[in-house]
């Protein structure tokens, strides 16, 4: 039988497959390099070469769930140029896909944050509206002289632009001469002062604000956090400081660094989540003017020199019948507590709602002197002004003059008490009923 002639071989085409065939890299959540295909007539190598580190998939979490793999080989041994091009093309596709996932996840988080802020603002507006409607519907009752004085002070403070006092109308904790509602329940601000009004034209800030630049001005903010002052001559004005929504510790305005020249004016300070550790303003070297502070344990907590509190309203203390800080006893809440310091002036304020004292001097941290308490409307506390030497000896330069006291203190007739031999200039003090208010010695 005649032989059939073979077709001529195509130029450049080998007679057999050759030693290596191109593999493919498939990227479906994992990467694998196909093994080489051997010609039947060529012996296999003794051992396949180990894959280089470049072939180990890099695993990262995916924002859409599961995990993603990225293989970026810079050199692919054994692959044709076409296969290498395909691998790099697939790698770029994976990278672009993952970048898209990251962008979508970031946009989703931003939408959720904005929706949470809008819900918080709507809830605050609803609470404010309900409080105003309840106050308008409350029946009128004869006001005691102390309550009338407190109402007049609230109206005066409201005229300065502080929103807190104006909203306190009809609130037992705010206007009561005795504060008995809060004392009897053991709950913070019982009877419920409404929370500060929504931000309005104030810029809402979520988290703590750090005043660390000399002369820094913080104006028209609604701070859901604390303001921590470490630089001199800072000004905080026309703002609301609430603390963290989940609760804060220490001073909502923290002046414990003692940087000189801090001025807080026309500002409301009230904890959105009161607790046994939170106070209003703490530290030294500060001046408060036309502020409203409430829903905290101590409205002002002084630990050093050069403090002025003027023309302000300190009221509605947070109080617990059982306080772990007091060994399970009741909270020792004060409108103003002074642990140490000189050159301290308290003038023209309305102080009420405390359970321990309106002004409590302890000398726990050091000597107190050059203290002037003048022209204030003062009520509540065990004794309203309590000057204790704390075992550190007599104080000097203490003046308590021309103040008007309510009758809401727990110890009847105890407007001023001095524990120790400290001399006090105490003239012109009287009760709301016109009787003279003298000094008791304890």
Short mmCIF file of C-alpha atoms in Angstrom, two decimals:
data_model
loop_
_atom_site.label_atom_id
_atom_site.label_comp_id
_atom_site.label_asym_id
_atom_site.label_seq_id
_atom_site.Cartn_x
_atom_site.Cartn_y
_atom_site.Cartn_z
CA UNK A 1 0.00 0.00 0.00
CA UNK A 2 1.49 3.25 -1.02
CA UNK A 3 2.44 5.50 1.85
CA UNK A 4 0.45 8.65 2.46
CA UNK A 5 2.68 11.65 2.36
CA UNK A 6 2.71 13.79 5.56
CA UNK A 7 1.61 17.36 5.40
CA UNK A 8 4.45 19.79 5.56
CA UNK A 9 5.26 21.08 9.06
CA UNK A 10 4.19 24.68 9.82
CA UNK A 11 7.14 26.98 10.19
CA UNK A 12 8.15 27.39 13.82
CA UNK A 13 5.85 24.65 15.16
CA UNK A 14 7.68 21.98 17.18
CA UNK A 15 7.10 18.35 16.52
CA UNK A 16 6.07 17.78 20.11
CA UNK A 17 4.52 19.91 22.85
CA UNK A 18 7.87 20.88 24.35
CA UNK A 19 8.99 20.64 27.94
CA UNK A 20 6.63 23.25 29.46
CA UNK A 21 3.07 24.36 28.64
CA UNK A 22 1.51 27.63 29.75
CA UNK A 23 -0.71 27.45 32.86
CA UNK A 24 -3.47 29.76 33.88
CA UNK A 25 -3.98 31.64 37.14
CA UNK A 26 -7.62 31.67 38.19
CA UNK A 27 -8.60 34.32 40.77
CA UNK A 28 -11.86 33.21 42.43
CA UNK A 29 -10.99 33.89 46.07
CA UNK A 30 -7.81 31.77 45.74
CA UNK A 31 -4.85 31.57 43.38
CA UNK A 32 -3.04 28.49 42.03
CA UNK A 33 -0.39 28.07 39.41
CA UNK A 34 -1.08 25.17 37.09
CA UNK A 35 1.58 22.45 37.00
CA UNK A 36 3.63 22.09 33.76
CA UNK A 37 2.39 19.64 31.11
CA UNK A 38 5.01 17.09 30.07
CA UNK A 39 5.49 15.53 26.65
CA UNK A 40 5.09 11.69 26.74
CA UNK A 41 8.62 11.31 25.43
CA UNK A 42 10.29 13.61 27.95
CA UNK A 43 11.10 12.47 31.45
CA UNK A 44 9.61 14.50 34.30
CA UNK A 45 12.02 16.41 36.56
CA UNK A 46 12.87 14.78 39.87
CA UNK A 47 11.13 17.48 41.93
CA UNK A 48 8.97 20.45 41.03
CA UNK A 49 10.47 23.78 42.09
CA UNK A 50 8.94 25.25 45.27
CA UNK A 51 6.72 28.24 44.64
CA UNK A 52 8.31 31.56 45.48
CA UNK A 53 6.93 33.87 48.15
CA UNK A 54 5.37 35.91 45.38
CA UNK A 55 2.79 33.17 44.85
CA UNK A 56 1.53 33.11 48.45
CA UNK A 57 -1.91 34.78 48.47
CA UNK A 58 -2.18 37.92 50.60
CA UNK A 59 -5.41 37.57 52.59
CA UNK A 60 -7.34 40.61 53.81
CA UNK A 61 -10.82 40.99 55.23
CA UNK A 62 -13.45 42.19 52.82
CA UNK A 63 -15.99 44.86 53.81
CA UNK A 64 -18.64 42.83 52.03
CA UNK A 65 -17.93 39.72 54.11
CA UNK A 66 -15.61 36.73 53.70
CA UNK A 67 -12.06 37.27 52.60
CA UNK A 68 -10.35 38.43 49.45
CA UNK A 69 -7.09 37.32 47.86
CA UNK A 70 -4.59 39.37 45.93
CA UNK A 71 -1.68 37.83 44.03
CA UNK A 72 0.72 40.29 42.45
CA UNK A 73 3.62 38.33 40.96
CA UNK A 74 6.47 40.41 39.61
CA UNK A 75 8.00 37.39 37.84
CA UNK A 76 6.17 34.21 36.81
CA UNK A 77 8.56 31.39 35.98
CA UNK A 78 7.47 29.00 33.28
CA UNK A 79 4.60 31.05 31.87
CA UNK A 80 4.46 32.50 28.45
CA UNK A 81 4.29 36.24 28.05
CA UNK A 82 0.62 35.96 27.13
CA UNK A 83 -0.12 34.05 30.34
CA UNK A 84 1.83 36.57 32.42
CA UNK A 85 -0.18 39.37 30.86
CA UNK A 86 -3.39 37.54 31.72
CA UNK A 87 -2.31 37.05 35.35
CA UNK A 88 -1.51 40.73 35.79
CA UNK A 89 -4.78 41.72 34.12
CA UNK A 90 -6.77 39.54 36.50
CA UNK A 91 -4.83 40.99 39.45
CA UNK A 92 -5.80 44.51 38.42
CA UNK A 93 -9.44 43.45 38.14
CA UNK A 94 -9.35 42.06 41.70
CA UNK A 95 -7.73 45.21 43.05
CA UNK A 96 -10.32 47.43 41.37
CA UNK A 97 -13.13 45.25 42.71
CA UNK A 98 -11.80 45.43 46.27
CA UNK A 99 -11.32 49.20 46.02
CA UNK A 100 -14.97 49.44 45.00
CA UNK A 101 -16.00 47.38 48.03
CA UNK A 102 -14.03 49.73 50.31
CA UNK A 103 -15.65 52.81 48.76
CA UNK A 104 -19.16 51.37 49.16
CA UNK A 105 -18.49 50.43 52.80
CA UNK A 106 -17.16 53.93 53.61
CA UNK A 107 -20.21 55.56 52.04
CA UNK A 108 -22.49 53.26 54.03
CA UNK A 109 -20.75 54.17 57.32
CA UNK A 110 -21.06 57.89 56.54
CA UNK A 111 -24.80 57.52 55.86
CA UNK A 112 -25.30 55.61 59.12
CA UNK A 113 -23.41 58.29 61.12
CA UNK A 114 -25.48 61.08 59.60
CA UNK A 115 -28.73 59.20 60.26
CA UNK A 116 -27.69 58.71 63.92
CA UNK A 117 -27.01 62.45 64.32
CA UNK A 118 -30.36 63.31 62.79
CA UNK A 119 -32.17 60.88 65.11
CA UNK A 120 -30.43 62.37 68.16
CA UNK A 121 -31.43 65.90 67.12
CA UNK A 122 -35.03 64.82 66.52
CA UNK A 123 -35.23 63.08 69.90
CA UNK A 124 -33.83 66.15 71.68
CA UNK A 125 -36.37 68.37 69.91
CA UNK A 126 -39.22 66.05 70.90
CA UNK A 127 -38.08 66.00 74.55
CA UNK A 128 -37.86 69.77 74.61
CA UNK A 129 -41.35 70.17 73.11
CA UNK A 130 -42.82 67.69 75.62
CA UNK A 131 -41.17 69.53 78.52
CA UNK A 132 -42.51 72.89 77.35
CA UNK A 133 -46.03 71.47 76.90
CA UNK A 134 -45.92 69.91 80.37
CA UNK A 135 -44.75 73.19 81.91
CA UNK A 136 -47.53 75.11 80.14
CA UNK A 137 -50.17 72.63 81.34
CA UNK A 138 -48.98 72.58 84.98
CA UNK A 139 -51.47 74.28 87.34
CA UNK A 140 -50.29 77.45 89.01
CA UNK A 141 -49.64 77.27 92.77
CA UNK A 142 -48.82 79.94 95.35
CA UNK A 143 -45.11 80.58 95.32
CA UNK A 144 -43.06 80.77 98.51
CA UNK A 145 -40.71 83.73 98.93
CA UNK A 146 -37.75 81.46 98.14
CA UNK A 147 -39.45 80.10 95.04
CA UNK A 148 -40.33 83.61 93.93
CA UNK A 149 -36.73 84.68 94.33
CA UNK A 150 -35.56 81.65 92.35
CA UNK A 151 -38.07 82.41 89.59
CA UNK A 152 -36.91 86.02 89.40
CA UNK A 153 -33.30 84.86 89.17
CA UNK A 154 -34.26 82.38 86.43
CA UNK A 155 -35.93 85.16 84.44
CA UNK A 156 -32.88 87.39 84.84
CA UNK A 157 -30.54 84.59 83.75
CA UNK A 158 -32.79 83.82 80.78
CA UNK A 159 -32.46 87.41 79.62
CA UNK A 160 -28.71 86.93 79.30
CA UNK A 161 -29.17 84.25 76.64
CA UNK A 162 -28.79 81.16 78.86
CA UNK A 163 -31.47 78.74 77.78
CA UNK A 164 -31.34 76.44 80.85
CA UNK A 165 -33.00 78.66 83.50
CA UNK A 166 -35.82 79.72 81.19
CA UNK A 167 -36.73 76.09 80.56
CA UNK A 168 -36.83 75.28 84.27
CA UNK A 169 -40.29 76.77 84.80
CA UNK A 170 -42.60 74.30 86.49
CA UNK A 171 -39.74 71.93 87.38
CA UNK A 172 -39.75 70.85 91.06
CA UNK A 173 -35.99 70.35 91.19
CA UNK A 174 -35.33 73.78 89.77
CA UNK A 175 -37.74 75.98 91.71
CA UNK A 176 -38.27 74.15 95.00
CA UNK A 177 -36.95 75.85 98.10
CA UNK A 178 -36.33 72.53 99.79
CA UNK A 179 -35.30 70.28 96.90
CA UNK A 180 -37.19 67.51 98.74
CA UNK A 181 -38.27 65.76 95.53
CA UNK A 182 -34.71 64.95 94.55
CA UNK A 183 -33.72 64.10 98.13
CA UNK A 184 -36.48 61.58 98.66
CA UNK A 185 -36.01 59.53 95.49
CA UNK A 186 -32.28 58.95 95.33
CA UNK A 187 -32.32 59.50 91.57
CA UNK A 188 -30.48 62.17 89.57
CA UNK A 189 -32.37 65.43 89.18
CA UNK A 190 -35.63 63.78 90.14
CA UNK A 191 -38.70 65.48 88.80
CA UNK A 192 -36.81 65.97 85.62
CA UNK A 193 -35.25 69.13 84.31
CA UNK A 194 -35.47 68.92 80.54
CA UNK A 195 -32.22 68.45 78.69
CA UNK A 196 -30.71 71.47 76.92
CA UNK A 197 -32.44 72.65 73.79
CA UNK A 198 -31.33 71.32 70.41
CA UNK A 199 -28.23 72.92 68.98
CA UNK A 200 -30.08 75.49 66.90
CA UNK A 201 -27.43 77.54 65.17
CA UNK A 202 -24.67 75.95 67.21
CA UNK A 203 -22.32 73.52 65.52
CA UNK A 204 -22.69 70.00 66.93
CA UNK A 205 -19.41 68.35 67.96
CA UNK A 206 -19.31 64.65 68.84
CA UNK A 207 -16.48 63.85 71.26
CA UNK A 208 -14.10 65.85 73.45
CA UNK A 209 -12.81 69.28 72.45
CA UNK A 210 -9.18 70.10 73.31
CA UNK A 211 -8.39 73.78 73.89
CA UNK A 212 -4.62 73.59 73.51
CA UNK A 213 -3.85 76.82 71.63
CA UNK A 214 -3.20 80.09 73.53
CA UNK A 215 -6.12 82.49 73.09
CA UNK A 216 -8.31 79.82 71.47
CA UNK A 217 -12.00 80.80 71.17
CA UNK A 218 -14.70 78.12 71.35
CA UNK A 219 -17.94 79.79 70.30
CA UNK A 220 -21.45 78.52 69.46
CA UNK A 221 -20.70 74.81 69.81
CA UNK A 222 -22.96 72.02 71.07
CA UNK A 223 -20.40 69.61 72.51
CA UNK A 224 -21.38 65.97 73.08
CA UNK A 225 -18.21 65.45 75.08
CA UNK A 226 -15.94 67.39 77.43
CA UNK A 227 -13.89 70.54 76.86
CA UNK A 228 -10.34 70.01 78.12
CA UNK A 229 -8.33 73.22 78.56
CA UNK A 230 -4.54 73.14 78.62
CA UNK A 231 -3.63 76.50 77.05
CA UNK A 232 -3.82 80.03 78.55
CA UNK A 233 -6.47 82.66 77.81
CA UNK A 234 -9.05 80.31 76.28
CA UNK A 235 -12.60 81.66 75.83
CA UNK A 236 -15.72 79.42 75.77
CA UNK A 237 -18.88 81.33 74.83
CA UNK A 238 -22.49 80.82 73.72
CA UNK A 239 -22.12 77.05 73.86
CA UNK A 240 -23.62 73.91 75.40
CA UNK A 241 -21.35 71.28 76.96
CA UNK A 242 -23.18 67.98 77.58
CA UNK A 243 -20.50 65.34 78.11
CA UNK A 244 -20.49 62.05 76.25
CA UNK A 245 -23.92 60.60 75.53
CA UNK A 246 -22.79 57.42 77.27
CA UNK A 247 -21.57 59.35 80.33
CA UNK A 248 -18.39 61.24 81.24
CA UNK A 249 -16.16 61.51 84.30
CA UNK A 250 -14.63 64.53 86.05
CA UNK A 251 -15.32 68.05 84.81
CA UNK A 252 -17.37 68.63 81.69
CA UNK A 253 -15.09 71.64 81.39
CA UNK A 254 -11.72 70.45 82.66
CA UNK A 255 -9.44 73.23 83.88
CA UNK A 256 -7.34 70.94 86.07
CA UNK A 257 -4.18 71.88 84.12
CA UNK A 258 -4.49 75.32 85.74
CA UNK A 259 -3.75 77.27 82.55
CA UNK A 260 -4.41 80.93 83.41
CA UNK A 261 -7.08 83.17 81.95
CA UNK A 262 -9.88 80.72 81.09
CA UNK A 263 -13.20 82.57 80.59
CA UNK A 264 -16.54 80.74 80.23
CA UNK A 265 -19.46 83.05 79.41
CA UNK A 266 -23.11 82.67 78.32
CA UNK A 267 -22.76 78.89 78.30
CA UNK A 268 -24.83 75.96 79.55
CA UNK A 269 -23.15 72.95 81.16
CA UNK A 270 -25.34 69.90 81.83
CA UNK A 271 -24.56 66.19 81.70
CA UNK A 272 -26.68 64.30 79.19
CA UNK A 273 -25.91 61.12 81.17
CA UNK A 274 -25.38 62.07 84.83
CA UNK A 275 -23.40 59.72 87.06
CA UNK A 276 -21.64 59.76 90.42
CA UNK A 277 -18.29 60.85 88.89
CA UNK A 278 -19.28 63.81 86.72
CA UNK A 279 -18.94 67.50 87.74
CA UNK A 280 -19.48 70.77 85.88
CA UNK A 281 -16.24 72.79 85.92
CA UNK A 282 -13.14 71.51 87.72
CA UNK A 283 -9.74 73.08 88.30
CA UNK A 284 -8.31 76.56 88.89
CA UNK A 285 -7.53 79.86 87.16
CA UNK A 286 -10.94 80.28 85.55
CA UNK A 287 -13.80 82.78 85.45
CA UNK A 288 -17.46 81.85 84.94
CA UNK A 289 -19.97 84.55 83.98
CA UNK A 290 -23.64 84.07 83.10
CA UNK A 291 -23.44 80.29 83.00
CA UNK A 292 -26.08 77.70 83.88
CA UNK A 293 -24.76 74.42 85.33
CA UNK A 294 -26.97 71.47 86.34
CA UNK A 295 -27.45 67.67 86.24
CA UNK A 296 -23.96 67.10 87.68
CA UNK A 297 -22.75 66.24 91.20
CA UNK A 298 -20.76 69.44 91.92
CA UNK A 299 -21.40 72.32 89.56
CA UNK A 300 -18.03 73.95 90.37
CA UNK A 301 -15.12 72.08 91.94
CA UNK A 302 -12.17 74.34 92.81
CA UNK A 303 -8.68 72.89 93.32
CA UNK A 304 -6.46 76.00 93.13
CA UNK A 305 -6.16 79.78 93.00
CA UNK A 306 -7.78 82.60 91.05
CA UNK A 307 -11.39 81.59 90.47
CA UNK A 308 -14.42 83.84 89.91
CA UNK A 309 -18.03 82.63 89.66
CA UNK A 310 -20.37 85.54 88.89
CA UNK A 311 -23.95 86.20 87.74
CA UNK A 312 -24.58 82.49 87.17
CA UNK A 313 -27.09 79.82 88.11
CA UNK A 314 -25.90 76.60 89.73
CA UNK A 315 -28.85 74.27 90.38
CA UNK A 316 -30.44 70.82 89.97
CA UNK A 317 -27.65 68.66 91.38
CA UNK A 318 -27.49 64.99 90.43
CA UNK A 319 -27.99 62.98 93.61
CA UNK A 320 -28.12 59.32 94.64
CA UNK A 321 -29.34 57.92 97.95
CA UNK A 322 -26.63 55.25 97.71
CA UNK A 323 -23.30 56.43 96.31
CA UNK A 324 -20.27 54.06 96.22
CA UNK A 325 -18.00 57.13 96.45
CA UNK A 326 -19.49 57.74 99.89
CA UNK A 327 -19.32 54.15 101.10
CA UNK A 328 -22.93 53.52 100.15
CA UNK A 329 -24.21 56.70 101.79
CA UNK A 330 -25.92 59.56 99.98
CA UNK A 331 -24.08 61.69 97.41
CA UNK A 332 -22.25 64.72 98.88
CA UNK A 333 -23.23 67.09 96.11
CA UNK A 334 -22.44 70.82 96.34
CA UNK A 335 -23.05 73.81 94.12
CA UNK A 336 -19.44 74.87 94.77
CA UNK A 337 -16.78 72.80 96.52
CA UNK A 338 -13.41 74.38 97.37
CA UNK A 339 -10.61 71.94 98.18
CA UNK A 340 -7.75 74.42 97.93
CA UNK A 341 -7.07 77.93 96.69
CA UNK A 342 -6.80 81.65 97.26
CA UNK A 343 -8.28 84.67 95.54
CA UNK A 344 -11.72 83.08 95.05
CA UNK A 345 -14.79 85.26 94.39
CA UNK A 346 -18.41 84.04 94.36
CA UNK A 347 -20.72 86.97 93.63
CA UNK A 348 -24.21 87.64 92.25
CA UNK A 349 -25.19 83.99 91.71
CA UNK A 350 -28.26 81.83 92.38
CA UNK A 351 -27.22 78.64 94.19
CA UNK A 352 -29.80 75.92 94.91
CA UNK A 353 -30.58 72.22 94.67
CA UNK A 354 -27.55 70.85 96.54
CA UNK A 355 -27.86 68.21 99.25
CA UNK A 356 -24.58 68.74 101.12
CA UNK A 357 -23.91 72.49 100.82
CA UNK A 358 -24.32 75.37 98.42
CA UNK A 359 -20.70 76.36 99.18
CA UNK A 360 -18.49 73.72 100.83
CA UNK A 361 -14.90 74.48 101.88
CA UNK A 362 -12.92 71.36 102.83
CA UNK A 363 -9.17 72.23 102.62
CA UNK A 364 -8.74 68.57 101.61
CA UNK A 365 -5.93 69.46 99.18
CA UNK A 366 -4.47 72.51 100.92
CA UNK A 367 -5.11 75.91 102.48
CA UNK A 368 -8.03 78.14 101.47
CA UNK A 369 -7.91 81.90 101.88
CA UNK A 370 -9.02 85.24 100.44
CA UNK A 371 -12.50 83.88 99.81
CA UNK A 372 -15.36 86.32 99.15
CA UNK A 373 -19.01 85.17 98.98
CA UNK A 374 -21.20 88.23 98.36
CA UNK A 375 -24.58 89.23 96.99
CA UNK A 376 -25.79 85.74 96.18
CA UNK A 377 -29.21 84.08 96.46
CA UNK A 378 -28.43 80.86 98.36
CA UNK A 379 -30.61 77.93 99.40
CA UNK A 380 -30.61 74.20 100.25
CA UNK A 381 -27.80 71.97 101.48
CA UNK A 382 -27.43 70.64 105.02
CA UNK A 383 -26.08 74.05 106.03
CA UNK A 384 -25.95 76.33 103.03
CA UNK A 385 -22.40 77.68 103.51
CA UNK A 386 -20.11 75.19 105.26
CA UNK A 387 -16.58 76.35 106.08
CA UNK A 388 -14.52 73.39 107.34
CA UNK A 389 -10.85 73.66 108.26
CA UNK A 390 -10.29 69.97 107.50
CA UNK A 391 -7.56 69.67 110.11
CA UNK A 392 -5.31 72.24 108.37
CA UNK A 393 -5.88 75.13 110.74
CA UNK A 394 -7.72 78.42 110.54
CA UNK A 395 -8.39 80.09 107.20
CA UNK A 396 -7.77 83.78 106.57
CA UNK A 397 -9.52 86.46 104.57
CA UNK A 398 -12.98 84.81 104.62
CA UNK A 399 -15.90 87.13 103.82
CA UNK A 400 -19.60 86.12 103.57
CA UNK A 401 -21.63 89.30 103.14
CA UNK A 402 -24.94 90.63 101.80
CA UNK A 403 -26.36 87.26 100.79
CA UNK A 404 -30.05 86.26 100.85
CA UNK A 405 -30.74 82.74 102.18
CA UNK A 406 -33.78 80.56 101.63
CA UNK A 407 -35.11 78.25 104.33
CA UNK A 408 -34.55 75.02 102.38
CA UNK A 409 -31.48 73.83 104.29
CA UNK A 410 -31.87 70.49 106.10
CA UNK A 411 -30.71 71.98 109.41
CA UNK A 412 -33.12 74.76 110.17
CA UNK A 413 -31.52 78.20 110.55
CA UNK A 414 -28.10 76.97 109.44
CA UNK A 415 -27.27 79.48 106.74
CA UNK A 416 -23.54 79.57 107.62
CA UNK A 417 -21.51 77.14 109.71
CA UNK A 418 -17.80 77.33 110.60
CA UNK A 419 -15.98 74.24 111.81
CA UNK A 420 -12.98 75.53 113.77
CA UNK A 421 -11.56 78.86 114.86
CA UNK A 422 -11.62 80.61 111.48
CA UNK A 423 -12.76 84.21 111.71
CA UNK A 424 -15.47 85.24 109.23
CA UNK A 425 -16.62 88.68 108.14
CA UNK A 426 -20.37 87.93 107.99
CA UNK A 427 -22.45 91.09 107.70
CA UNK A 428 -25.64 91.97 105.86
CA UNK A 429 -26.80 88.37 105.46
CA UNK A 430 -30.56 87.71 105.79
CA UNK A 431 -33.26 85.19 105.05
CA UNK A 432 -35.97 85.69 102.45
CA UNK A 433 -38.42 86.40 105.28
CA UNK A 434 -36.26 89.33 106.46
CA UNK A 435 -34.66 87.66 109.50
CA UNK A 436 -30.94 88.08 110.05
CA UNK A 437 -28.77 85.12 109.03
CA UNK A 438 -25.89 84.60 111.46
CA UNK A 439 -22.89 82.28 111.80
CA UNK A 440 -23.10 78.90 113.55
CA UNK A 441 -20.08 77.18 115.06
CA UNK A 442 -19.75 73.42 114.69
#
